[in-house]
Amino acid sequence: MLLRNAMLARRSVREMTPAPLRSVLALVGWVTVARAVRVADPLGRTRRVPPSAGALHPVEVVVVAGGRRTPVLLRVDPLSARVQVLSERRPGPAARLLTRLPQLLPRARGTALVLLADRARTAAFYHRPDSLLWRDAGALLASLQLAAGSLGLVACPTGLLGQEVADGLFPGSDRVVAAGSLVVGLSGRETRSAEAAGRAQPKAVS
């Protein structure tokens, strides 16, 4: 899909079915994997799809896969493009996030993506990092939603920061802050239309 068409077609879709995990990870990788790396740079600056203050890209995407009882936290490494499994230091908070999401979006049965921002990374280059962190998080969230449409997925920002995931991975830390979340999946309306079309097919008469 052309960029212009993706921008005009962008919608926050609140009714969806689960997408294959590989499709969700492909979306995250397409948006967050570095396209170029600055050589011999102590700050490790990179060029990626979303804009970022100072090319620092301090906001990571955590994929919350699996069910509410046993969620699995995944990350796509921006340099190697490999999928990494993350371990909660304090188990439980991520499961609470998956419990809260259906209360806000009862028909969005997709995969949650949580944005976690590293304040120290931006503070190493800027004196007042907080506003830049939020700007970067917004740019990343918008890039994910636009890319989702281009890849045949739908997405909806949730209004939840996703602090539960930050608490599970970095308990007691004020360096990593939750900066937003969204749910990604397949269009539920298209699925219902396909099911209805299947039911409308004439039955064979013997």
mmCIF file of C-alpha atoms in Angstrom:
data_model
loop_
_atom_site.group_PDB
_atom_site.id
_atom_site.type_symbol
_atom_site.label_atom_id
_atom_site.label_comp_id
_atom_site.label_asym_id
_atom_site.label_seq_id
_atom_site.Cartn_x
_atom_site.Cartn_y
_atom_site.Cartn_z
ATOM 1 C CA MET A 1 0.000 0.000 0.000
ATOM 2 C CA LEU A 2 1.286 3.460 -0.898
ATOM 3 C CA LEU A 3 2.042 5.807 2.001
ATOM 4 C CA ARG A 4 -0.681 8.220 0.902
ATOM 5 C CA ASN A 5 -3.260 5.445 0.816
ATOM 6 C CA ALA A 6 -2.099 4.110 4.198
ATOM 7 C CA MET A 7 -2.505 7.547 5.770
ATOM 8 C CA LEU A 8 -5.963 8.087 4.294
ATOM 9 C CA ALA A 9 -7.095 4.585 5.299
ATOM 10 C CA ARG A 10 -5.785 4.800 8.872
ATOM 11 C CA ARG A 11 -8.435 4.009 11.452
ATOM 12 C CA SER A 12 -8.523 2.998 15.099
ATOM 13 C CA VAL A 13 -10.298 -0.347 14.772
ATOM 14 C CA ARG A 14 -11.882 -1.523 18.021
ATOM 15 C CA GLU A 15 -13.159 -4.867 16.771
ATOM 16 C CA MET A 16 -10.506 -7.402 15.795
ATOM 17 C CA THR A 17 -9.465 -11.037 15.957
ATOM 18 C CA PRO A 18 -5.978 -12.336 16.807
ATOM 19 C CA ALA A 19 -3.351 -12.032 14.106
ATOM 20 C CA PRO A 20 -0.589 -14.641 13.730
ATOM 21 C CA LEU A 21 2.223 -13.804 16.129
ATOM 22 C CA ARG A 22 4.720 -13.809 13.266
ATOM 23 C CA SER A 23 2.709 -11.011 11.604
ATOM 24 C CA VAL A 24 2.751 -8.930 14.774
ATOM 25 C CA LEU A 25 6.494 -9.436 15.200
ATOM 26 C CA ALA A 26 7.037 -8.553 11.533
ATOM 27 C CA LEU A 27 5.172 -5.284 12.120
ATOM 28 C CA VAL A 28 7.287 -4.418 15.156
ATOM 29 C CA GLY A 29 10.493 -5.333 13.349
ATOM 30 C CA TRP A 30 9.604 -3.329 10.256
ATOM 31 C CA VAL A 31 9.065 -0.197 12.354
ATOM 32 C CA THR A 32 11.828 -0.541 14.961
ATOM 33 C CA VAL A 33 14.782 -2.338 13.362
ATOM 34 C CA ALA A 34 17.649 0.042 12.573
ATOM 35 C CA ARG A 35 18.184 0.883 8.899
ATOM 36 C CA ALA A 36 21.590 2.438 9.570
ATOM 37 C CA VAL A 37 23.919 2.636 12.569
ATOM 38 C CA ARG A 38 26.323 5.482 13.297
ATOM 39 C CA VAL A 39 29.824 4.053 13.476
ATOM 40 C CA ALA A 40 31.876 4.524 16.677
ATOM 41 C CA ASP A 41 29.057 6.461 18.324
ATOM 42 C CA PRO A 42 29.074 6.148 22.152
ATOM 43 C CA LEU A 43 25.324 6.851 22.215
ATOM 44 C CA GLY A 44 24.557 4.132 19.676
ATOM 45 C CA ARG A 45 22.438 6.357 17.462
ATOM 46 C CA THR A 46 20.553 4.739 14.601
ATOM 47 C CA ARG A 47 18.208 5.584 11.746
ATOM 48 C CA ARG A 48 14.823 3.912 11.877
ATOM 49 C CA VAL A 49 11.357 4.442 10.417
ATOM 50 C CA PRO A 50 9.989 6.743 13.187
ATOM 51 C CA PRO A 51 11.711 10.076 13.871
ATOM 52 C CA SER A 52 13.463 10.410 17.225
ATOM 53 C CA ALA A 53 15.155 13.276 19.042
ATOM 54 C CA GLY A 54 18.871 13.013 18.362
ATOM 55 C CA ALA A 55 18.327 9.656 16.611
ATOM 56 C CA LEU A 56 18.466 8.083 20.091
ATOM 57 C CA HIS A 57 15.280 5.985 19.841
ATOM 58 C CA PRO A 58 14.812 5.495 23.596
ATOM 59 C CA VAL A 59 11.370 3.866 23.279
ATOM 60 C CA GLU A 60 11.138 0.081 22.949
ATOM 61 C CA VAL A 61 8.148 -2.029 21.950
ATOM 62 C CA VAL A 62 7.256 -5.009 24.134
ATOM 63 C CA VAL A 63 4.898 -7.568 22.596
ATOM 64 C CA VAL A 64 2.593 -9.092 25.212
ATOM 65 C CA ALA A 65 1.652 -12.451 23.696
ATOM 66 C CA GLY A 66 -0.088 -15.488 25.130
ATOM 67 C CA GLY A 67 -3.065 -15.625 27.444
ATOM 68 C CA ARG A 68 -3.888 -13.750 30.621
ATOM 69 C CA ARG A 69 -2.647 -16.538 32.887
ATOM 70 C CA THR A 70 0.745 -17.013 31.229
ATOM 71 C CA PRO A 71 1.639 -13.943 29.150
ATOM 72 C CA VAL A 72 4.876 -14.041 27.181
ATOM 73 C CA LEU A 73 6.849 -10.814 26.751
ATOM 74 C CA LEU A 74 8.802 -10.480 23.513
ATOM 75 C CA ARG A 75 11.112 -7.884 22.006
ATOM 76 C CA VAL A 76 12.563 -7.473 18.518
ATOM 77 C CA ASP A 77 16.192 -6.445 18.874
ATOM 78 C CA PRO A 78 16.670 -3.288 16.762
ATOM 79 C CA LEU A 79 20.209 -4.199 15.712
ATOM 80 C CA SER A 80 20.013 -7.938 15.020
ATOM 81 C CA ALA A 81 16.268 -8.141 14.214
ATOM 82 C CA ARG A 82 16.108 -11.245 16.388
ATOM 83 C CA VAL A 83 13.167 -11.949 18.650
ATOM 84 C CA GLN A 84 14.044 -12.039 22.346
ATOM 85 C CA VAL A 85 12.002 -13.447 25.217
ATOM 86 C CA LEU A 86 11.907 -11.138 28.243
ATOM 87 C CA SER A 87 11.593 -12.371 31.820
ATOM 88 C CA GLU A 88 9.541 -10.522 34.404
ATOM 89 C CA ARG A 89 11.543 -9.916 37.545
ATOM 90 C CA ARG A 90 8.259 -9.617 39.410
ATOM 91 C CA PRO A 91 5.718 -11.958 37.789
ATOM 92 C CA GLY A 92 2.100 -10.887 37.608
ATOM 93 C CA PRO A 93 1.825 -7.279 36.409
ATOM 94 C CA ALA A 94 1.672 -8.104 32.685
ATOM 95 C CA ALA A 95 -1.228 -10.459 33.349
ATOM 96 C CA ARG A 96 -3.086 -7.596 35.020
ATOM 97 C CA LEU A 97 -2.694 -5.514 31.867
ATOM 98 C CA LEU A 98 -4.307 -8.263 29.800
ATOM 99 C CA THR A 99 -7.170 -8.275 32.296
ATOM 100 C CA ARG A 100 -7.706 -4.520 31.991
ATOM 101 C CA LEU A 101 -7.642 -4.334 28.190
ATOM 102 C CA PRO A 102 -10.965 -6.159 27.574
ATOM 103 C CA GLN A 103 -12.650 -3.699 29.903
ATOM 104 C CA LEU A 104 -11.693 -0.870 27.545
ATOM 105 C CA LEU A 105 -11.873 -2.728 24.231
ATOM 106 C CA PRO A 106 -14.120 -5.750 24.728
ATOM 107 C CA ARG A 107 -14.119 -6.699 21.034
ATOM 108 C CA ALA A 108 -10.415 -6.126 20.371
ATOM 109 C CA ARG A 109 -9.077 -9.675 20.693
ATOM 110 C CA GLY A 110 -5.631 -8.803 19.398
ATOM 111 C CA THR A 111 -2.074 -8.659 20.705
ATOM 112 C CA ALA A 112 -1.001 -5.870 23.046
ATOM 113 C CA LEU A 113 2.067 -3.772 22.268
ATOM 114 C CA VAL A 114 3.490 -1.685 25.107
ATOM 115 C CA LEU A 115 5.927 1.200 24.660
ATOM 116 C CA LEU A 116 8.643 1.493 27.303
ATOM 117 C CA ALA A 117 10.864 4.583 27.369
ATOM 118 C CA ASP A 118 14.388 4.770 28.784
ATOM 119 C CA ARG A 119 14.688 8.215 30.385
ATOM 120 C CA ALA A 120 18.445 7.865 30.924
ATOM 121 C CA ARG A 121 19.079 7.387 27.220
ATOM 122 C CA THR A 122 17.577 10.747 26.278
ATOM 123 C CA ALA A 123 18.904 12.462 29.423
ATOM 124 C CA ALA A 124 22.453 11.579 28.356
ATOM 125 C CA PHE A 125 22.057 13.984 25.438
ATOM 126 C CA TYR A 126 19.341 16.449 26.491
ATOM 127 C CA HIS A 127 18.888 18.359 29.752
ATOM 128 C CA ARG A 128 15.101 18.088 29.769
ATOM 129 C CA PRO A 129 14.297 14.675 28.319
ATOM 130 C CA ASP A 130 10.697 14.073 29.345
ATOM 131 C CA SER A 131 8.914 16.048 26.628
ATOM 132 C CA LEU A 132 11.171 14.461 24.013
ATOM 133 C CA LEU A 133 10.373 10.988 25.339
ATOM 134 C CA TRP A 134 6.657 11.611 24.918
ATOM 135 C CA ARG A 135 7.214 13.021 21.448
ATOM 136 C CA ASP A 136 9.213 9.951 20.467
ATOM 137 C CA ALA A 137 6.548 7.648 21.905
ATOM 138 C CA GLY A 138 3.856 9.395 19.882
ATOM 139 C CA ALA A 139 5.883 9.131 16.696
ATOM 140 C CA LEU A 140 6.486 5.430 17.317
ATOM 141 C CA LEU A 141 2.830 4.720 18.063
ATOM 142 C CA ALA A 142 1.724 6.544 14.910
ATOM 143 C CA SER A 143 4.299 4.653 12.841
ATOM 144 C CA LEU A 144 3.063 1.319 14.210
ATOM 145 C CA GLN A 145 -0.543 2.117 13.384
ATOM 146 C CA LEU A 146 0.264 3.299 9.853
ATOM 147 C CA ALA A 147 2.483 0.297 9.195
ATOM 148 C CA ALA A 148 -0.180 -2.060 10.541
ATOM 149 C CA GLY A 149 -2.603 -0.917 7.860
ATOM 150 C CA SER A 150 0.040 -1.350 5.174
ATOM 151 C CA LEU A 151 0.701 -4.933 6.330
ATOM 152 C CA GLY A 152 -2.944 -5.974 6.384
ATOM 153 C CA LEU A 153 -3.405 -5.563 10.117
ATOM 154 C CA VAL A 154 -5.570 -3.242 12.202
ATOM 155 C CA ALA A 155 -4.610 -1.399 15.372
ATOM 156 C CA CYS A 156 -6.141 0.665 18.139
ATOM 157 C CA PRO A 157 -4.334 2.740 20.799
ATOM 158 C CA THR A 158 -5.746 1.793 24.185
ATOM 159 C CA GLY A 159 -5.305 4.853 26.403
ATOM 160 C CA LEU A 160 -3.362 2.710 28.883
ATOM 161 C CA LEU A 161 0.309 3.490 29.417
ATOM 162 C CA GLY A 162 1.181 -0.142 30.122
ATOM 163 C CA GLN A 163 2.845 0.541 33.455
ATOM 164 C CA GLU A 164 2.142 -3.054 34.461
ATOM 165 C CA VAL A 165 4.737 -4.282 31.965
ATOM 166 C CA ALA A 166 7.309 -1.752 33.187
ATOM 167 C CA ASP A 167 6.672 -2.837 36.784
ATOM 168 C CA GLY A 168 7.153 -6.485 35.903
ATOM 169 C CA LEU A 169 10.360 -6.025 33.923
ATOM 170 C CA PHE A 170 11.907 -3.197 35.959
ATOM 171 C CA PRO A 171 10.350 -3.224 39.450
ATOM 172 C CA GLY A 172 11.096 -0.129 41.496
ATOM 173 C CA SER A 173 12.893 1.639 38.651
ATOM 174 C CA ASP A 174 12.188 5.253 37.717
ATOM 175 C CA ARG A 175 14.479 5.051 34.687
ATOM 176 C CA VAL A 176 12.080 3.064 32.496
ATOM 177 C CA VAL A 177 8.592 4.511 32.137
ATOM 178 C CA ALA A 178 5.564 3.191 30.301
ATOM 179 C CA ALA A 179 4.664 5.476 27.405
ATOM 180 C CA GLY A 180 1.593 3.991 25.749
ATOM 181 C CA SER A 181 0.051 0.862 24.319
ATOM 182 C CA LEU A 182 -2.024 -0.393 21.424
ATOM 183 C CA VAL A 183 -3.713 -3.584 20.320
ATOM 184 C CA VAL A 184 -2.960 -5.146 16.936
ATOM 185 C CA GLY A 185 -4.929 -7.828 15.116
ATOM 186 C CA LEU A 186 -7.022 -8.703 12.083
ATOM 187 C CA SER A 187 -10.219 -6.895 11.212
ATOM 188 C CA GLY A 188 -13.121 -8.509 13.037
ATOM 189 C CA ARG A 189 -15.620 -7.110 10.556
ATOM 190 C CA GLU A 190 -13.857 -8.782 7.647
ATOM 191 C CA THR A 191 -13.865 -12.070 9.544
ATOM 192 C CA ARG A 192 -17.614 -11.807 10.217
ATOM 193 C CA SER A 193 -18.262 -10.921 6.588
ATOM 194 C CA ALA A 194 -16.330 -13.959 5.429
ATOM 195 C CA GLU A 195 -18.233 -16.204 7.870
ATOM 196 C CA ALA A 196 -21.555 -14.757 6.738
ATOM 197 C CA ALA A 197 -20.612 -15.300 3.104
ATOM 198 C CA GLY A 198 -19.757 -18.896 3.895
ATOM 199 C CA ARG A 199 -23.130 -19.462 5.559
ATOM 200 C CA ALA A 200 -24.879 -17.909 2.564
ATOM 201 C CA GLN A 201 -23.449 -20.479 0.161
ATOM 202 C CA PRO A 202 -26.161 -22.828 -1.185
ATOM 203 C CA LYS A 203 -26.127 -26.271 0.302
ATOM 204 C CA ALA A 204 -25.803 -29.308 -1.910
ATOM 205 C CA VAL A 205 -29.015 -31.233 -2.314
ATOM 206 C CA SER A 206 -28.709 -34.989 -2.590
#
